[in-house]
Amino acid sequence: VLAIIGVLSVGAIAGYSKAMMKYKLNKQAEQLNTVINAVARNAHSFDNLLANKGYIKLTNTFVKMGEIPVEMQCRTDYICDVFNQFWLINILNYDTGKTLNLSIDATSTLKNKSADNLEICRNIITVAKENSDSIASVSNVTYNQDSDNYSSTFLYGDAHCLSGRPCLRNLSLDDIYNFCTKFTGGDKMPQIKITWWIK
């Protein structure tokens, strides 16, 4: 009897964990869709800031505008998804171009290679793919220990999906898996960045 109860308990715990992961993935997708739509909708609302060069924080601005769900408001300059990943919104304004960015913080726990983190990454890219009509690009930053340098992989939204560029809208499940496999498990500064080009 005890053996049977033990087997049933293990099965129940595994089933509960799987159900909770699925719930959180769905919740994260809902949260990211909300934020991505808010950023895309307001991408050209900050023209008055474009005279300022450099890095401009906007996370708190979006919170004050009422664009960020209360459940995602976790700390100054950051918002948090259901997996407690820190996200930030900023403008990068340099001579080479001006971008509005929604990016996962460089200290993200996604640097730990695990099945759950791979699923979280795949979930983020799937949401980005669903919004490819409003996004300029999605990139990841990875660190190569052998060469001691950083490299980025880019996936492009519909308007920037030129010949030879990998397009968000055309990604297969294998493409997303490969993108995330390369990204997760990096030991330094793993970052996913969703970008809108602004003028």
PDB file of C-alpha atoms in Angstrom:
ATOM      1  CA  VAL A   1       0.000   0.000   0.000  1.00  0.00           C
ATOM      2  CA  LEU A   2       2.762   2.433   0.934  1.00  0.00           C
ATOM      3  CA  ALA A   3       4.585   1.660  -2.305  1.00  0.00           C
ATOM      4  CA  ILE A   4       1.449   2.359  -4.331  1.00  0.00           C
ATOM      5  CA  ILE A   5       0.838   5.597  -2.445  1.00  0.00           C
ATOM      6  CA  GLY A   6       4.461   6.608  -3.081  1.00  0.00           C
ATOM      7  CA  VAL A   7       4.183   5.973  -6.823  1.00  0.00           C
ATOM      8  CA  LEU A   8       0.885   7.867  -7.019  1.00  0.00           C
ATOM      9  CA  SER A   9       2.371  10.780  -5.049  1.00  0.00           C
ATOM     10  CA  VAL A  10       5.366  11.053  -7.388  1.00  0.00           C
ATOM     11  CA  GLY A  11       3.044  11.023 -10.392  1.00  0.00           C
ATOM     12  CA  ALA A  12       0.791  13.652  -8.845  1.00  0.00           C
ATOM     13  CA  ILE A  13       3.716  15.957  -8.038  1.00  0.00           C
ATOM     14  CA  ALA A  14       5.125  15.590 -11.547  1.00  0.00           C
ATOM     15  CA  GLY A  15       1.716  16.304 -13.058  1.00  0.00           C
ATOM     16  CA  TYR A  16       1.257  19.364 -10.815  1.00  0.00           C
ATOM     17  CA  SER A  17       4.699  20.724 -11.749  1.00  0.00           C
ATOM     18  CA  LYS A  18       3.964  20.282 -15.453  1.00  0.00           C
ATOM     19  CA  ALA A  19       0.573  21.989 -15.102  1.00  0.00           C
ATOM     20  CA  MET A  20       2.110  24.904 -13.165  1.00  0.00           C
ATOM     21  CA  MET A  21       4.821  25.349 -15.820  1.00  0.00           C
ATOM     22  CA  LYS A  22       2.187  25.431 -18.560  1.00  0.00           C
ATOM     23  CA  TYR A  23       0.149  27.980 -16.587  1.00  0.00           C
ATOM     24  CA  LYS A  24       3.204  30.195 -16.092  1.00  0.00           C
ATOM     25  CA  LEU A  25       4.190  29.996 -19.761  1.00  0.00           C
ATOM     26  CA  ASN A  26       0.684  31.087 -20.768  1.00  0.00           C
ATOM     27  CA  LYS A  27       0.774  33.884 -18.181  1.00  0.00           C
ATOM     28  CA  GLN A  28       4.182  35.067 -19.383  1.00  0.00           C
ATOM     29  CA  ALA A  29       2.923  35.130 -22.975  1.00  0.00           C
ATOM     30  CA  GLU A  30      -0.053  37.232 -21.881  1.00  0.00           C
ATOM     31  CA  GLN A  31       2.197  39.641 -19.954  1.00  0.00           C
ATOM     32  CA  LEU A  32       4.696  40.030 -22.795  1.00  0.00           C
ATOM     33  CA  ASN A  33       1.948  40.572 -25.359  1.00  0.00           C
ATOM     34  CA  THR A  34       0.597  43.385 -23.185  1.00  0.00           C
ATOM     35  CA  VAL A  35       4.003  45.061 -22.830  1.00  0.00           C
ATOM     36  CA  ILE A  36       5.026  44.572 -26.475  1.00  0.00           C
ATOM     37  CA  ASN A  37       1.752  46.094 -27.664  1.00  0.00           C
ATOM     38  CA  ALA A  38       2.195  49.012 -25.248  1.00  0.00           C
ATOM     39  CA  VAL A  39       5.753  49.706 -26.420  1.00  0.00           C
ATOM     40  CA  ALA A  40       4.808  49.397 -30.101  1.00  0.00           C
ATOM     41  CA  ARG A  41       1.805  51.694 -29.614  1.00  0.00           C
ATOM     42  CA  ASN A  42       3.940  54.371 -27.941  1.00  0.00           C
ATOM     43  CA  ALA A  43       7.133  53.929 -29.969  1.00  0.00           C
ATOM     44  CA  HIS A  44       6.908  57.426 -31.450  1.00  0.00           C
ATOM     45  CA  SER A  45       5.700  59.215 -28.317  1.00  0.00           C
ATOM     46  CA  PHE A  46       9.158  60.212 -27.129  1.00  0.00           C
ATOM     47  CA  ASP A  47      10.409  62.466 -29.920  1.00  0.00           C
ATOM     48  CA  ASN A  48      11.183  65.148 -27.330  1.00  0.00           C
ATOM     49  CA  LEU A  49      13.815  62.825 -25.832  1.00  0.00           C
ATOM     50  CA  LEU A  50      15.617  62.111 -29.076  1.00  0.00           C
ATOM     51  CA  ALA A  51      17.756  65.233 -28.793  1.00  0.00           C
ATOM     52  CA  ASN A  52      19.453  63.557 -25.831  1.00  0.00           C
ATOM     53  CA  LYS A  53      22.242  61.179 -26.773  1.00  0.00           C
ATOM     54  CA  GLY A  54      22.913  57.938 -24.967  1.00  0.00           C
ATOM     55  CA  TYR A  55      20.810  55.651 -22.796  1.00  0.00           C
ATOM     56  CA  ILE A  56      17.371  56.823 -21.663  1.00  0.00           C
ATOM     57  CA  LYS A  57      15.354  54.762 -19.147  1.00  0.00           C
ATOM     58  CA  LEU A  58      11.622  54.516 -19.843  1.00  0.00           C
ATOM     59  CA  THR A  59      10.361  51.637 -17.693  1.00  0.00           C
ATOM     60  CA  ASN A  60       8.967  53.929 -14.989  1.00  0.00           C
ATOM     61  CA  THR A  61       7.453  56.181 -17.642  1.00  0.00           C
ATOM     62  CA  PHE A  62       5.434  53.257 -19.003  1.00  0.00           C
ATOM     63  CA  VAL A  63       4.369  52.332 -15.457  1.00  0.00           C
ATOM     64  CA  LYS A  64       3.169  55.906 -14.806  1.00  0.00           C
ATOM     65  CA  MET A  65       1.332  55.896 -18.158  1.00  0.00           C
ATOM     66  CA  GLY A  66      -0.682  52.915 -16.891  1.00  0.00           C
ATOM     67  CA  GLU A  67       0.654  50.651 -19.650  1.00  0.00           C
ATOM     68  CA  ILE A  68       2.194  48.018 -17.351  1.00  0.00           C
ATOM     69  CA  PRO A  69      -0.008  45.542 -15.416  1.00  0.00           C
ATOM     70  CA  VAL A  70       0.231  46.009 -11.635  1.00  0.00           C
ATOM     71  CA  GLU A  71       1.379  42.400 -11.226  1.00  0.00           C
ATOM     72  CA  MET A  72       4.501  43.202 -13.304  1.00  0.00           C
ATOM     73  CA  GLN A  73       5.529  46.271 -11.299  1.00  0.00           C
ATOM     74  CA  CYS A  74       8.269  44.876  -9.079  1.00  0.00           C
ATOM     75  CA  ARG A  75      11.123  47.379  -8.615  1.00  0.00           C
ATOM     76  CA  THR A  76      12.507  50.712  -9.792  1.00  0.00           C
ATOM     77  CA  ASP A  77      13.509  50.745 -13.460  1.00  0.00           C
ATOM     78  CA  TYR A  78      12.418  47.130 -13.984  1.00  0.00           C
ATOM     79  CA  ILE A  79       9.272  45.120 -14.528  1.00  0.00           C
ATOM     80  CA  CYS A  80       8.996  41.398 -13.781  1.00  0.00           C
ATOM     81  CA  ASP A  81       7.236  38.603 -15.606  1.00  0.00           C
ATOM     82  CA  VAL A  82       5.682  35.588 -13.882  1.00  0.00           C
ATOM     83  CA  PHE A  83       9.073  33.810 -13.916  1.00  0.00           C
ATOM     84  CA  ASN A  84      10.632  36.757 -12.072  1.00  0.00           C
ATOM     85  CA  GLN A  85      12.749  37.709 -15.053  1.00  0.00           C
ATOM     86  CA  PHE A  86      13.605  41.419 -14.937  1.00  0.00           C
ATOM     87  CA  TRP A  87      12.716  43.426 -18.051  1.00  0.00           C
ATOM     88  CA  LEU A  88      13.519  47.049 -18.843  1.00  0.00           C
ATOM     89  CA  ILE A  89      12.395  49.553 -21.450  1.00  0.00           C
ATOM     90  CA  ASN A  90      14.839  52.128 -22.796  1.00  0.00           C
ATOM     91  CA  ILE A  91      15.852  54.259 -25.729  1.00  0.00           C
ATOM     92  CA  LEU A  92      19.358  53.967 -27.136  1.00  0.00           C
ATOM     93  CA  ASN A  93      20.149  57.148 -29.055  1.00  0.00           C
ATOM     94  CA  TYR A  94      23.486  57.136 -30.864  1.00  0.00           C
ATOM     95  CA  ASP A  95      24.759  58.514 -34.157  1.00  0.00           C
ATOM     96  CA  THR A  96      24.368  55.047 -35.686  1.00  0.00           C
ATOM     97  CA  GLY A  97      20.638  55.014 -34.958  1.00  0.00           C
ATOM     98  CA  LYS A  98      17.845  55.341 -32.434  1.00  0.00           C
ATOM     99  CA  THR A  99      16.115  52.308 -30.975  1.00  0.00           C
ATOM    100  CA  LEU A 100      13.402  51.665 -28.422  1.00  0.00           C
ATOM    101  CA  ASN A 101      14.144  48.436 -26.593  1.00  0.00           C
ATOM    102  CA  LEU A 102      12.403  45.946 -24.336  1.00  0.00           C
ATOM    103  CA  SER A 103      15.156  43.729 -22.976  1.00  0.00           C
ATOM    104  CA  ILE A 104      15.608  41.045 -20.373  1.00  0.00           C
ATOM    105  CA  ASP A 105      18.179  42.023 -17.774  1.00  0.00           C
ATOM    106  CA  ALA A 106      21.758  40.832 -18.208  1.00  0.00           C
ATOM    107  CA  THR A 107      21.653  39.071 -14.822  1.00  0.00           C
ATOM    108  CA  SER A 108      18.784  36.875 -16.017  1.00  0.00           C
ATOM    109  CA  THR A 109      18.556  33.370 -14.600  1.00  0.00           C
ATOM    110  CA  LEU A 110      18.286  32.207 -18.224  1.00  0.00           C
ATOM    111  CA  LYS A 111      22.064  31.948 -18.144  1.00  0.00           C
ATOM    112  CA  ASN A 112      21.501  28.646 -16.321  1.00  0.00           C
ATOM    113  CA  LYS A 113      20.997  25.844 -18.817  1.00  0.00           C
ATOM    114  CA  SER A 114      17.885  23.883 -17.893  1.00  0.00           C
ATOM    115  CA  ALA A 115      14.813  22.435 -19.584  1.00  0.00           C
ATOM    116  CA  ASP A 116      12.613  25.072 -17.899  1.00  0.00           C
ATOM    117  CA  ASN A 117      14.795  27.971 -19.040  1.00  0.00           C
ATOM    118  CA  LEU A 118      14.817  26.615 -22.578  1.00  0.00           C
ATOM    119  CA  GLU A 119      11.001  26.572 -22.494  1.00  0.00           C
ATOM    120  CA  ILE A 120      10.909  30.142 -21.136  1.00  0.00           C
ATOM    121  CA  CYS A 121      13.202  31.353 -23.927  1.00  0.00           C
ATOM    122  CA  ARG A 122      11.149  29.535 -26.561  1.00  0.00           C
ATOM    123  CA  ASN A 123       8.014  31.132 -25.129  1.00  0.00           C
ATOM    124  CA  ILE A 124       9.521  34.629 -25.427  1.00  0.00           C
ATOM    125  CA  ILE A 125      10.572  34.093 -29.053  1.00  0.00           C
ATOM    126  CA  THR A 126       7.175  32.610 -29.938  1.00  0.00           C
ATOM    127  CA  VAL A 127       5.458  35.735 -28.551  1.00  0.00           C
ATOM    128  CA  ALA A 128       7.868  37.920 -30.536  1.00  0.00           C
ATOM    129  CA  LYS A 129       7.091  35.913 -33.675  1.00  0.00           C
ATOM    130  CA  GLU A 130       3.372  36.540 -33.146  1.00  0.00           C
ATOM    131  CA  ASN A 131       4.154  40.284 -33.060  1.00  0.00           C
ATOM    132  CA  SER A 132       6.596  40.306 -35.992  1.00  0.00           C
ATOM    133  CA  ASP A 133       4.525  42.948 -37.778  1.00  0.00           C
ATOM    134  CA  SER A 134       5.364  45.563 -35.135  1.00  0.00           C
ATOM    135  CA  ILE A 135       8.928  44.585 -34.152  1.00  0.00           C
ATOM    136  CA  ALA A 136      12.157  45.611 -35.908  1.00  0.00           C
ATOM    137  CA  SER A 137      14.261  42.787 -34.511  1.00  0.00           C
ATOM    138  CA  VAL A 138      14.899  40.347 -31.689  1.00  0.00           C
ATOM    139  CA  SER A 139      18.467  39.618 -30.677  1.00  0.00           C
ATOM    140  CA  ASN A 140      20.329  37.563 -28.132  1.00  0.00           C
ATOM    141  CA  VAL A 141      23.731  38.219 -26.663  1.00  0.00           C
ATOM    142  CA  THR A 142      26.054  35.306 -25.942  1.00  0.00           C
ATOM    143  CA  TYR A 143      29.558  35.137 -24.532  1.00  0.00           C
ATOM    144  CA  ASN A 144      32.336  33.016 -26.002  1.00  0.00           C
ATOM    145  CA  GLN A 145      34.864  31.985 -23.362  1.00  0.00           C
ATOM    146  CA  ASP A 146      37.491  30.886 -25.884  1.00  0.00           C
ATOM    147  CA  SER A 147      37.657  34.239 -27.670  1.00  0.00           C
ATOM    148  CA  ASP A 148      36.555  36.318 -24.652  1.00  0.00           C
ATOM    149  CA  ASN A 149      34.037  38.297 -26.667  1.00  0.00           C
ATOM    150  CA  TYR A 150      30.310  38.753 -27.100  1.00  0.00           C
ATOM    151  CA  SER A 151      28.241  37.981 -30.163  1.00  0.00           C
ATOM    152  CA  SER A 152      24.639  38.654 -31.123  1.00  0.00           C
ATOM    153  CA  THR A 153      22.161  36.703 -33.214  1.00  0.00           C
ATOM    154  CA  PHE A 154      19.374  38.709 -34.880  1.00  0.00           C
ATOM    155  CA  LEU A 155      15.877  37.760 -36.016  1.00  0.00           C
ATOM    156  CA  TYR A 156      14.054  40.446 -38.006  1.00  0.00           C
ATOM    157  CA  GLY A 157      10.485  41.691 -37.992  1.00  0.00           C
ATOM    158  CA  ASP A 158       8.357  41.999 -41.128  1.00  0.00           C
ATOM    159  CA  ALA A 159       9.457  45.528 -42.117  1.00  0.00           C
ATOM    160  CA  HIS A 160      13.158  44.686 -41.810  1.00  0.00           C
ATOM    161  CA  CYS A 161      13.027  41.142 -43.135  1.00  0.00           C
ATOM    162  CA  LEU A 162      15.188  41.709 -46.199  1.00  0.00           C
ATOM    163  CA  SER A 163      16.720  39.087 -48.451  1.00  0.00           C
ATOM    164  CA  GLY A 164      19.133  36.844 -46.589  1.00  0.00           C
ATOM    165  CA  ARG A 165      18.027  37.927 -43.128  1.00  0.00           C
ATOM    166  CA  PRO A 166      16.415  35.431 -40.722  1.00  0.00           C
ATOM    167  CA  CYS A 167      12.774  36.455 -40.361  1.00  0.00           C
ATOM    168  CA  LEU A 168      10.714  36.128 -37.201  1.00  0.00           C
ATOM    169  CA  ARG A 169       7.578  35.253 -39.145  1.00  0.00           C
ATOM    170  CA  ASN A 170       9.277  32.314 -40.887  1.00  0.00           C
ATOM    171  CA  LEU A 171      10.771  30.688 -37.791  1.00  0.00           C
ATOM    172  CA  SER A 172      10.125  26.992 -37.347  1.00  0.00           C
ATOM    173  CA  LEU A 173      10.042  25.264 -33.971  1.00  0.00           C
ATOM    174  CA  ASP A 174      13.548  23.965 -34.707  1.00  0.00           C
ATOM    175  CA  ASP A 175      14.775  27.504 -35.471  1.00  0.00           C
ATOM    176  CA  ILE A 176      13.417  28.764 -32.147  1.00  0.00           C
ATOM    177  CA  TYR A 177      14.952  25.797 -30.341  1.00  0.00           C
ATOM    178  CA  ASN A 178      18.371  26.460 -31.919  1.00  0.00           C
ATOM    179  CA  PHE A 179      18.190  30.176 -31.095  1.00  0.00           C
ATOM    180  CA  CYS A 180      17.393  29.416 -27.457  1.00  0.00           C
ATOM    181  CA  THR A 181      19.845  26.538 -27.103  1.00  0.00           C
ATOM    182  CA  LYS A 182      22.642  28.896 -28.109  1.00  0.00           C
ATOM    183  CA  PHE A 183      21.364  31.549 -25.719  1.00  0.00           C
ATOM    184  CA  THR A 184      20.721  29.604 -22.516  1.00  0.00           C
ATOM    185  CA  GLY A 185      23.687  28.443 -20.504  1.00  0.00           C
ATOM    186  CA  GLY A 186      25.943  31.420 -21.238  1.00  0.00           C
ATOM    187  CA  ASP A 187      28.106  32.358 -18.279  1.00  0.00           C
ATOM    188  CA  LYS A 188      28.108  36.098 -18.910  1.00  0.00           C
ATOM    189  CA  MET A 189      25.501  38.703 -19.789  1.00  0.00           C
ATOM    190  CA  PRO A 190      22.751  36.656 -21.464  1.00  0.00           C
ATOM    191  CA  GLN A 191      20.223  39.113 -22.821  1.00  0.00           C
ATOM    192  CA  ILE A 192      17.215  38.980 -25.100  1.00  0.00           C
ATOM    193  CA  LYS A 193      16.394  42.322 -26.693  1.00  0.00           C
ATOM    194  CA  ILE A 194      13.216  43.214 -28.604  1.00  0.00           C
ATOM    195  CA  THR A 195      13.832  46.348 -30.652  1.00  0.00           C
ATOM    196  CA  TRP A 196      11.847  49.017 -32.515  1.00  0.00           C
ATOM    197  CA  TRP A 197      13.738  51.457 -34.764  1.00  0.00           C
ATOM    198  CA  ILE A 198      12.620  55.027 -34.251  1.00  0.00           C
ATOM    199  CA  LYS A 199      13.608  58.202 -36.073  1.00  0.00           C
TER     200      LYS A 199
END
